Coordinates of C-alpha atoms and ligand atoms in Angstrom, one line a residue:
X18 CA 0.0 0.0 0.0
X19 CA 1.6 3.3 -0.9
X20 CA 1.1 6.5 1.1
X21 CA -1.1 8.7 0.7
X22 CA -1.2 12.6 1.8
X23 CA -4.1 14.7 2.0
X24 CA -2.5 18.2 -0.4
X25 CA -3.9 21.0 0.9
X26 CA -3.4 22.3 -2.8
X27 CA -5.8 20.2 -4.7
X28 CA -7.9 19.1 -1.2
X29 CA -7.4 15.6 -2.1
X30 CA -5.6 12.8 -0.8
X31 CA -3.0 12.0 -3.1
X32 CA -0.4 9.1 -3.6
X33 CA 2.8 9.9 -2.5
X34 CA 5.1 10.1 -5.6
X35 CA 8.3 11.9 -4.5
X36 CA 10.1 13.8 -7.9
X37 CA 13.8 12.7 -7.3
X38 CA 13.3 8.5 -6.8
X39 CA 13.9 8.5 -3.3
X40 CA 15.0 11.7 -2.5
X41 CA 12.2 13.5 -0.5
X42 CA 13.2 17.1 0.2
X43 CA 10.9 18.2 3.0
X44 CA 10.6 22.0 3.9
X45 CA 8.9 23.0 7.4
X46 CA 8.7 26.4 9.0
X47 CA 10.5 26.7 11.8
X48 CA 10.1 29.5 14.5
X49 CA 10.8 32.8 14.3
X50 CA 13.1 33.3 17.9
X51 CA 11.9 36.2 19.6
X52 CA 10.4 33.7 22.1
X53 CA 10.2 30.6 24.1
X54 CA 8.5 27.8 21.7
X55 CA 4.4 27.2 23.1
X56 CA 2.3 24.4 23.3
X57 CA 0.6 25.0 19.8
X58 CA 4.7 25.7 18.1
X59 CA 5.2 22.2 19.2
X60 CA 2.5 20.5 17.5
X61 CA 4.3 21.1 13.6
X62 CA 7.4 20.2 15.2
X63 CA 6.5 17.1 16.9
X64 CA 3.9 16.2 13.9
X65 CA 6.3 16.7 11.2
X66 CA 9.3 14.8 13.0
X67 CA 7.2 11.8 13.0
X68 CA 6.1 12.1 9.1
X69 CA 10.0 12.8 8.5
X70 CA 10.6 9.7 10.7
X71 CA 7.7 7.7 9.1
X72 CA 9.5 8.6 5.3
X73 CA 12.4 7.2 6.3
X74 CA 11.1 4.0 8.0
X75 CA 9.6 3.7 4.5
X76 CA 12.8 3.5 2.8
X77 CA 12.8 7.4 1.9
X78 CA 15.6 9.4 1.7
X79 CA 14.7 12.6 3.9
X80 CA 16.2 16.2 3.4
X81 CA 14.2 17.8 6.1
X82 CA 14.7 21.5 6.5
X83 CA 13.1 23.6 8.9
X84 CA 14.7 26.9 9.1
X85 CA 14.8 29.4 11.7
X86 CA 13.8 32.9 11.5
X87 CA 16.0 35.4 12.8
X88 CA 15.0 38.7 10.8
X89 CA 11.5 39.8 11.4
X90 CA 9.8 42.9 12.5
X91 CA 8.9 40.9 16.3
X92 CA 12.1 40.0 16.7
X93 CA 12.8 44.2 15.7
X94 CA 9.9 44.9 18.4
X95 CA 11.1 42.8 21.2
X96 CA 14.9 44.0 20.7
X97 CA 13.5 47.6 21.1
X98 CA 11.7 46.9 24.3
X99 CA 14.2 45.3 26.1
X100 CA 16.6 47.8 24.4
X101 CA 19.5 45.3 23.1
X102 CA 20.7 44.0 19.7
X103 CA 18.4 42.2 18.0
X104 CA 20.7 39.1 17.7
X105 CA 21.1 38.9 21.6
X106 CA 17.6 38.0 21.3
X107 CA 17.6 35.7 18.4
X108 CA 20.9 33.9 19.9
X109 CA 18.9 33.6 23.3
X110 CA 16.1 32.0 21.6
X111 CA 17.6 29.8 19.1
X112 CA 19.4 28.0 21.7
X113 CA 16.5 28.1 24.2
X114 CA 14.7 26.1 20.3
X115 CA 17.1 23.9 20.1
X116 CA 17.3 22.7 24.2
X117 CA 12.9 22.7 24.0
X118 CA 13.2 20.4 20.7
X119 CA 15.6 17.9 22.5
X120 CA 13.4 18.1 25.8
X121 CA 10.7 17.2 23.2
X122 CA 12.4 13.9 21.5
X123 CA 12.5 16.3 18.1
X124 CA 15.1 15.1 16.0
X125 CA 16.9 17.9 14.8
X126 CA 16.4 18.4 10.9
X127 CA 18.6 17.4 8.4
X128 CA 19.7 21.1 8.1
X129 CA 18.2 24.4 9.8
X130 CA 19.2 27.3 8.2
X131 CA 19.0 31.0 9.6
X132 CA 17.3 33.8 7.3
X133 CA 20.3 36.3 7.8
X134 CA 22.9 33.9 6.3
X135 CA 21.0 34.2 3.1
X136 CA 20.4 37.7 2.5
X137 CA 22.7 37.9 -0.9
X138 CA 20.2 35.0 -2.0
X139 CA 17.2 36.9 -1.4
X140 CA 18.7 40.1 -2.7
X141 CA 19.1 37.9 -6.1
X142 CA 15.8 36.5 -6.1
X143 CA 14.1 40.1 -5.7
X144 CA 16.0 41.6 -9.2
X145 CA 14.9 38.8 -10.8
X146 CA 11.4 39.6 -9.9
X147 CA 11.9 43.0 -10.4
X148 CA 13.9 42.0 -14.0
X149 CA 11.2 40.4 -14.7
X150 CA 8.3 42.5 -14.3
X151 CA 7.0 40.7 -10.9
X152 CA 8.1 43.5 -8.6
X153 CA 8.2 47.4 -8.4
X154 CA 10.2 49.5 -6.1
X155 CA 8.7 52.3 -3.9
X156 CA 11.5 54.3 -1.6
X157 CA 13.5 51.2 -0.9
X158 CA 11.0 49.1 -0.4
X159 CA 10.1 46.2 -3.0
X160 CA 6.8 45.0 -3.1
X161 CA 5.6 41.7 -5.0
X162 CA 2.9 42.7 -7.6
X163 CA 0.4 39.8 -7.4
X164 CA -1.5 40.6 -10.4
X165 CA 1.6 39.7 -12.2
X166 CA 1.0 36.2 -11.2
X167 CA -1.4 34.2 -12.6
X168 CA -2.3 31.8 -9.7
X169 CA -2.2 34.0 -7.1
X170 CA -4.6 32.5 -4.8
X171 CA -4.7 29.0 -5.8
X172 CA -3.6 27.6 -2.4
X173 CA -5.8 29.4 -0.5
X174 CA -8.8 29.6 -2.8
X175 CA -8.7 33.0 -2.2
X176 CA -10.1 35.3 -5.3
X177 CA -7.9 38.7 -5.5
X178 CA -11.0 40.7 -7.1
X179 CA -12.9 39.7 -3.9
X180 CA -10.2 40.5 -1.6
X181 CA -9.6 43.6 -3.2
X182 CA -13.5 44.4 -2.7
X183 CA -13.5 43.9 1.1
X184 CA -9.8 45.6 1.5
X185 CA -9.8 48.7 3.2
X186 CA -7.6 50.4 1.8
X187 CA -4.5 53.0 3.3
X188 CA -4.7 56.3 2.0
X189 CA -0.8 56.6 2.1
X190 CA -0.2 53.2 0.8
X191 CA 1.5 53.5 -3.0
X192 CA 1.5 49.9 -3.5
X193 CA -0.2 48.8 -7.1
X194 CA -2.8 46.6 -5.0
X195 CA -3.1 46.7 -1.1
X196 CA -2.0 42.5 -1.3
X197 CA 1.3 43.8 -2.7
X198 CA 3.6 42.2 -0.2
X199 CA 7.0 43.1 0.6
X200 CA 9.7 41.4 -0.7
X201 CA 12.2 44.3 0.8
X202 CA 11.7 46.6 3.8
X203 CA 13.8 49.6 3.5
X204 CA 15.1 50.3 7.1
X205 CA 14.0 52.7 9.5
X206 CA 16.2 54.6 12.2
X207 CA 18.1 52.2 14.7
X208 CA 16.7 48.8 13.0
X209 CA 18.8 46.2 12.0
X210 CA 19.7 46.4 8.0
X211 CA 22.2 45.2 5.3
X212 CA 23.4 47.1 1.8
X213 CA 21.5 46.4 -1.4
X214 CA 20.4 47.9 -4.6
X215 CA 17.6 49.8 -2.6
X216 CA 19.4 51.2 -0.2
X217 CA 20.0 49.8 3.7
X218 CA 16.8 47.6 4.4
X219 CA 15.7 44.2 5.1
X220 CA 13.9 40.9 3.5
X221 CA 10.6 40.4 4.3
X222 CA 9.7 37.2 6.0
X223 CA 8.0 35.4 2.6
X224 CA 11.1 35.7 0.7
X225 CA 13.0 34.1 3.8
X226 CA 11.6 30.8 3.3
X227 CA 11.3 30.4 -0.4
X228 CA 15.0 31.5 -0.8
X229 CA 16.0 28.9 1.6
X230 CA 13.4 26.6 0.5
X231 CA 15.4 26.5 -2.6
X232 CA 19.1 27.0 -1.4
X233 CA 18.2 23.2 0.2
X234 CA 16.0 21.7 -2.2
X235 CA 16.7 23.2 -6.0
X236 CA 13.2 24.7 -7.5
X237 CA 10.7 22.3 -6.3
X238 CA 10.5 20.9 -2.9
X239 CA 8.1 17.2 -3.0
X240 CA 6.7 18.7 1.0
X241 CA 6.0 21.9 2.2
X242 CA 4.5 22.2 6.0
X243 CA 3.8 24.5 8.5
X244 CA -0.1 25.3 9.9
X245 CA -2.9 26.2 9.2
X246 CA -2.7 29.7 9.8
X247 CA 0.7 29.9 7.2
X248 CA -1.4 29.0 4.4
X249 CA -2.5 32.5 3.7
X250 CA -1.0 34.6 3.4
X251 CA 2.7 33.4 4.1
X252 CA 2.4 29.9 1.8
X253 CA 0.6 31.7 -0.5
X254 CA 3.1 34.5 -1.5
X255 CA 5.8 31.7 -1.2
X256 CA 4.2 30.4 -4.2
X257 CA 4.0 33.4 -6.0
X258 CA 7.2 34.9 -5.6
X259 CA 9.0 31.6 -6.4
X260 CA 7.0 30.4 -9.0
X261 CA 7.0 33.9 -10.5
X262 CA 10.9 33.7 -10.6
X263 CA 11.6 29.9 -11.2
X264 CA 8.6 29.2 -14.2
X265 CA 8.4 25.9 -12.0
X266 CA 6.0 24.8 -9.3
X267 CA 7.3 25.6 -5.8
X268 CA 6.1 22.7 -4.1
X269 CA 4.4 19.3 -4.6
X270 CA 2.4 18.4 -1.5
X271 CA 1.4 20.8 0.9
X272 CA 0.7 19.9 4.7
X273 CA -1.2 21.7 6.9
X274 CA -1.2 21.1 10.9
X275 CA -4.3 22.1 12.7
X276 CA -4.6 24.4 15.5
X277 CA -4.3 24.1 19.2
X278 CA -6.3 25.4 22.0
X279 CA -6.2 25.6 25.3
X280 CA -9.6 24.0 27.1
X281 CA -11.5 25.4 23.9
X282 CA -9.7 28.8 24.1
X283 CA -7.3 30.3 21.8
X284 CA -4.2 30.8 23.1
X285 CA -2.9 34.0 24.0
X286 CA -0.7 36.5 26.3
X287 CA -3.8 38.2 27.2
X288 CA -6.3 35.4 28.4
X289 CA -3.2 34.0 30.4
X290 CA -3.0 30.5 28.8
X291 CA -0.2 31.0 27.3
X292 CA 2.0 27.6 28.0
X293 CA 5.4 27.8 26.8
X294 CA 7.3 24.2 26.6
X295 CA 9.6 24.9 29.8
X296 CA 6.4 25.3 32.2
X297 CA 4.4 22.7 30.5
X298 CA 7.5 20.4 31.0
X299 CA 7.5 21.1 34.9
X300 CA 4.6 19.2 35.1
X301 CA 4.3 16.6 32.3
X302 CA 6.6 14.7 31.3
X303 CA 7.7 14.7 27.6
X304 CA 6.8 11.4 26.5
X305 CA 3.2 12.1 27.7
X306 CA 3.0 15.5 25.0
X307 CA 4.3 13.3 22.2
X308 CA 1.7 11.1 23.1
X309 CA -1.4 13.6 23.4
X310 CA -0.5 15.1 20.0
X311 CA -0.1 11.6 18.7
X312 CA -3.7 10.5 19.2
X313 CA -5.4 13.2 17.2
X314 CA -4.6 13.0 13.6
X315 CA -2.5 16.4 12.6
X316 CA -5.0 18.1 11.2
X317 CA -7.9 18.1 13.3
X318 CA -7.8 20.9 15.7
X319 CA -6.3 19.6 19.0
X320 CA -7.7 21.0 22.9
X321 CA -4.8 21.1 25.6
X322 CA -6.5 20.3 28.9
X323 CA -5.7 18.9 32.0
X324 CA -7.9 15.6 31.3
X325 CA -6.5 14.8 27.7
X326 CA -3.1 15.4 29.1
X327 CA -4.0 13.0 32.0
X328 CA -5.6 10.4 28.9
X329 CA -2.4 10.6 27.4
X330 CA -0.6 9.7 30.2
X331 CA -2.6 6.7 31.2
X332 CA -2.4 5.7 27.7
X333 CA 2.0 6.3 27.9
X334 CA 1.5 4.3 31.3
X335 CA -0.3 1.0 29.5
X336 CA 2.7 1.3 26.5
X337 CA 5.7 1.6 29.1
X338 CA 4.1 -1.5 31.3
X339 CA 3.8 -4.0 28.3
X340 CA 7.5 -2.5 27.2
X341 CA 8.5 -3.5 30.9
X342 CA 7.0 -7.2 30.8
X343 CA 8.8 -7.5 27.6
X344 CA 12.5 -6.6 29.0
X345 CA 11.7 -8.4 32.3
X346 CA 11.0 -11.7 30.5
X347 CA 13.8 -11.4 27.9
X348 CA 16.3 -10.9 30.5
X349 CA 15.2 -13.5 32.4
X350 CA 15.4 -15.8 29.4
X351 CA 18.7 -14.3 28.5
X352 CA 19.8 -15.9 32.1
X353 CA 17.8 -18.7 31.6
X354 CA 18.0 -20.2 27.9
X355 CA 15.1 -21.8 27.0
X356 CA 15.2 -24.6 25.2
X357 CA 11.6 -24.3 23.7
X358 CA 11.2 -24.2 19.9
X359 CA 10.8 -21.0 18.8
X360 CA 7.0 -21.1 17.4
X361 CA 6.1 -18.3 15.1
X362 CA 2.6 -19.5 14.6
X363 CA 1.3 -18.8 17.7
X364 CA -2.2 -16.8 17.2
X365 CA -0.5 -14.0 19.2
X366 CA 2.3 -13.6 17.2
X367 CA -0.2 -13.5 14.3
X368 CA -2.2 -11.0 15.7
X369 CA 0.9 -9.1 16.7
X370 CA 2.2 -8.8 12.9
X371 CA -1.8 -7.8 12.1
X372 CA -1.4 -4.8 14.5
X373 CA 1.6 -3.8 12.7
X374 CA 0.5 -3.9 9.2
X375 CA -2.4 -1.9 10.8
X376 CA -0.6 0.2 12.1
X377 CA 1.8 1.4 8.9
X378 CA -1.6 1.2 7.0
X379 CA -3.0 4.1 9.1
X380 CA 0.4 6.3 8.6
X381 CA -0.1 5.3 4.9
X382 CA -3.5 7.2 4.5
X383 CA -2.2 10.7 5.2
X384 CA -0.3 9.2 8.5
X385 CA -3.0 8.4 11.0
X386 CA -1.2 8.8 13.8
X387 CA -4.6 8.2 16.0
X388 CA -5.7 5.5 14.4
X389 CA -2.1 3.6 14.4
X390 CA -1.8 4.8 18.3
X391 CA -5.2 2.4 18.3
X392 CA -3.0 -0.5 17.4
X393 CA 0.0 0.5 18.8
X394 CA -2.8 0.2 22.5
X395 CA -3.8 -3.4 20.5
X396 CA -0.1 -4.9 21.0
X397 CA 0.2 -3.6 24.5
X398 CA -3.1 -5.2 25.3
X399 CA -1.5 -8.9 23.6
X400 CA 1.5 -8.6 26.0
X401 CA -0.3 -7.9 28.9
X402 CA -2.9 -11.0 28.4
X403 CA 0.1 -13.3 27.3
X404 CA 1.4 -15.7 30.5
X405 CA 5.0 -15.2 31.5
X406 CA 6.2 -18.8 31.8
X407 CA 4.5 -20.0 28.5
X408 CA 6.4 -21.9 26.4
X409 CA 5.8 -19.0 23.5
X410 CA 5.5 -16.3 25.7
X411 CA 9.6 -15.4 24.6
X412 CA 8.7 -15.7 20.5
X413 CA 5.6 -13.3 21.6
X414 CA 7.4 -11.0 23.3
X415 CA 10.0 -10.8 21.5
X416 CA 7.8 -10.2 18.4
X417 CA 6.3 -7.5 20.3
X418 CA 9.4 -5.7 20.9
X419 CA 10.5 -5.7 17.6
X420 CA 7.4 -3.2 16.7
X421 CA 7.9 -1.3 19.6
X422 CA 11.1 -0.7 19.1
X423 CA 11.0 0.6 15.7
X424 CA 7.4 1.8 15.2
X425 CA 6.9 3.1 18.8
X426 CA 10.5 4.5 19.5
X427 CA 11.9 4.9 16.1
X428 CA 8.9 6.5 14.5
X429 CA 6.5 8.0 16.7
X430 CA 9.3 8.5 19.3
X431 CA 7.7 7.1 22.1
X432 CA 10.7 6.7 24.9
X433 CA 9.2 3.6 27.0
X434 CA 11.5 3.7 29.4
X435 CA 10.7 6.4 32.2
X436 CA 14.2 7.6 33.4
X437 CA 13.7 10.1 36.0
X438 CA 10.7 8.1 37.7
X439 CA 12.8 4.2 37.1
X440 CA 15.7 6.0 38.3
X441 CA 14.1 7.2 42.0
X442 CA 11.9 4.2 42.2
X443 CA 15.2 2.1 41.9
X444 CA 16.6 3.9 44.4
X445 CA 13.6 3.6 46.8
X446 CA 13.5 0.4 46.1
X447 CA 17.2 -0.2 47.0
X448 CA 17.0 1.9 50.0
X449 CA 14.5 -0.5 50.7
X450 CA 16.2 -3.9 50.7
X451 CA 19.3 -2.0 52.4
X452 CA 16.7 -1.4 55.2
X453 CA 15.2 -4.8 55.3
X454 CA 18.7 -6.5 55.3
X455 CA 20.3 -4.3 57.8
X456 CA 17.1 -5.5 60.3
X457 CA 18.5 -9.4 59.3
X458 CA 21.9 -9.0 60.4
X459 CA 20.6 -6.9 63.3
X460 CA 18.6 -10.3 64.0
X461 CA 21.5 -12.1 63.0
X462 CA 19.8 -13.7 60.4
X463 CA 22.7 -14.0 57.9
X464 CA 21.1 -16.3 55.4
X465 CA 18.4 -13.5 54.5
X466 CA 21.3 -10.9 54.8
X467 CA 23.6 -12.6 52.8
X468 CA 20.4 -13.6 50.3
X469 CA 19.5 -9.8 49.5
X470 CA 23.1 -9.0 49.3
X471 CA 24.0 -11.8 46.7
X472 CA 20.8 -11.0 44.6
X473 CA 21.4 -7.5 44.5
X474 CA 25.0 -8.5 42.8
X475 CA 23.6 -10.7 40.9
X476 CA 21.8 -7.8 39.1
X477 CA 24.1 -5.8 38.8
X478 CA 23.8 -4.1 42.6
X479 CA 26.6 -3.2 44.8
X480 CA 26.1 -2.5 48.5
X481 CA 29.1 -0.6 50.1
X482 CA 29.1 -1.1 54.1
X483 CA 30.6 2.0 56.1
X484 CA 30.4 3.3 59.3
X485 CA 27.6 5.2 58.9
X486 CA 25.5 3.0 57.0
X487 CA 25.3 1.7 53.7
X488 CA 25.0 3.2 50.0
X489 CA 24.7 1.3 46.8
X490 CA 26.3 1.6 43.7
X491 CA 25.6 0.1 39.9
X492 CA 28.4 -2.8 39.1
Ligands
LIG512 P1 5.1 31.1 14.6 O1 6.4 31.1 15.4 O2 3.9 31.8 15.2 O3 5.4 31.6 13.2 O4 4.7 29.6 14.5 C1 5.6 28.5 14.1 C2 4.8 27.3 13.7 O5 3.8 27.0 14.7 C3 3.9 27.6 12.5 O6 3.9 26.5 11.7 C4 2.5 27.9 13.0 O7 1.5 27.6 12.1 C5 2.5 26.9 14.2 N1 1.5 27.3 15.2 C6 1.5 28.5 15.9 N2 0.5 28.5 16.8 C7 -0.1 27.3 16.8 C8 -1.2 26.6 17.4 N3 -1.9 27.3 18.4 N4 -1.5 25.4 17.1 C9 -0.9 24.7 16.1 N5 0.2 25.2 15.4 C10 0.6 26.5 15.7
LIG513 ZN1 7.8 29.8 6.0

């Protein structure tokens, strides 16, 4: 079964048919860094890792770019009120991305480039526009004339005429048309700017992404993502001013993310709901997010509340215990070689490669994530029914952890083993056995004493006795 994506272009679902063989050069914008990453940021990022992971499970090679934007007029506003350079801010903020992306299990892209290394490619791209007829100068600022382009509107729907009619229009705006967007920004007093043809100025944040867009991918990229909210104007005037410049088309599939809310409200600074990764990661862990966003399908709109957060959780919980049965019982046997005959035809193991095909036939109709997650709960559900000391129950298991491990972990990025919470329940329970043996010896029962001591070891425990009292050690 091939995949198929829904194209927000044609509003079909599509087969997926990159234009290079293999080669799938996949463009996703990235965040402009004038601020700590939100709740809503993280749903492209997190979504689109998985697709990008889910390509290459599929044998795909992946060029995945998602660039960051360090030029724009709110990172020019938030410089000025806190009255430094704007690339203290951008610096702060790009690292503070890249820390809340790792946090989040998001692989970093193949390549993530920053608007303000390519400002001699943009500056290129506008003359040709303006060489050919696509773009007009007014007082060092370029504008993109979309009645120049045929398709204007033809990712969004959108009819020029009809915007036009509802526009209101500025009285001091020269522009041909009041869509006219700019490609160049001359520079006012005390705002960041570089040299060109027009004078000191500064792109505009469309050109940004087309020109590295390109720089990454050559003229046509097979995805372009971002949400919703990007598809008009920002995706639309990528089109434009690319396709206007190139004769070719910009971009093959294009993927749209719904939005997020927070309990039904839109987010904002003003209603207070505002949840930036760092406090959301305080309380939840970041295996539970990946999971929340994982069992609505991208793009539906998505509701952050305290009770799906909590659903997503229990749901992580059930994953991590059948993960934990597995390990438990394939150590064991790893002690303990069995000598039973491996048997593959077990009705678990059948149902267990079912659940799998399931599952990659869900991320194959415009990746499914919810529906796959289904599954995914399907072959949790086998391992927990399945009887430890079985004769098949290693075969099982070990089937089990084979999809786990690379549809779970590898592809949705599900991390099944709980560090911080195995690491101080180990230590509990250590503290624990060191308290239960020091009451043996204190009844001088050496046998049990020596018992917990040697078991311990045996796992890979050391106690160290001092004088006042005993700590443990792995080894
Ligand atoms: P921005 O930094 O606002 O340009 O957003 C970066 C990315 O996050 C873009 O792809 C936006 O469409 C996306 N985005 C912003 N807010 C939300 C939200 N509430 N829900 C889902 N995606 C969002
Ligand atoms: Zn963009």
């Amino acid at each position: 079964m091939t995949l198929k994506v829904y194209n927000t272009f044609t509003r079909k679902k599509e087969d997926f048919v990159p234009l290079h063989d293999n080669r799938v050069n996949f463009y996703s914008c990235g965040p402009t860094v004038y601020d700590y990453f939100h709740i809503g940021n993280a749903r492209p990022l997190i979504m689109f890792d998985v697709f990008r992971r889910y390509l290459e499970y599929s044998g795909y090679e992946v060029n995945y770019i998602v660039n960051i934007t360090d030029i724009d007029d709110k990172i020019i506003n938030r410089a000025i009120e806190e009255g430094v350079d704007f690339k203290d801010i951008t610096c702060k903020y790009t690292d503070a991305f890249y820390e809340d992306c790792e946090k989040l299990g998001i692989r970093p892209a193949t390549v993530h480039p920053r608007a303000t290394e390519f400002i001699d490619d943009m500056q290129k791209l506008i003359l040709r526009l303006l060489e050919n007829g696509h773009a007009y100068e007014i007082d060092g600022d370029v504008y993109f004339d979309i009645k120049s382009f045929n398709g204007y509107g033809k990712l969004s729907g959108r009819d020029i005429e009809q915007m036009q009619a509802g526009a209101r229009v500025d009285v001091n705006d020269q522009k041909k048309n009041p869509f006219d967007f700019a490609l160049w920004k001359a520079a006012k007093p005390g705002e960041p700017s570089w040299d060109s043809p027009w004078g000191q100025g500064r792109p505009g944040w469309h050109i940004e992404c087309s020109v590295m867009a390109m720089h990454y991918a050559g003229d046509t990229l097979d995805i372009h993502a971002g949400g919703q909210d990007l598809i008009f104007p920002h995706h639309e005037n990528e089109i434009a001013q690319s396709e206007a410049a190139t004769g070719k088309p910009f971009t093959k599939y294009w993927l749209h993310n719904g939005f997020l809310d927070i309990e039904g409200k839109k987010m904002s600074k003003s209603l207070g709901n505002f949840l930036i990764i760092n406090d959301i990661l305080k309380k939840y862990e970041s295996a539970a997010i990946r999971v929340f966003f994982l069992l609505k399908h991208y793009r539906s709109p998505i509701d952050f509340s305290e009770e799906r957060i909590q659903e997503a959780k229990a749901a992580l919980d059930r994953l991590r215990n059948a993960y934990a049965k597995i390990t438990r019982v394939i150590k064991k046997s790893e002690k303990a070689p069995s000598d039973n005959p491996a048997n593959l035809t077990a009705t678990e193991v059948i149902h267990l490669k079912q659940n799998k095909t399931a599952i990659i036939e869900s991320m194959n109709d415009d990746f499914n994530t919810a529906k796959a997650m289904g599954h995914l709960f399907d072959i949790a559900k086998i391992v927990n029914s399945i009887d430890e000391n079985a004769e098949t129950s290693l075969v099982i298991l070990q089937e089990a952890k084979e999809i786990l491990d690379t549809l779970g972990s590898d592809v949705f990025g599900i991390v099944f083993e709980s560090t911080a919470q195995t690491d101080s329940m180990v230590d509990e329970l250590v503290q624990l056995l060191i308290e239960l043996r020091a009451k043996a010896r204190k009844e001088k029962n050496w046998e049990l004493s020596d018992l917990i001591r040697n078991r311990l070891k045996e796992i890979g425990i050391t106690f160290e006795d001092r004088q006042d009292g005993t700590t443990w050690k792995f080894g």
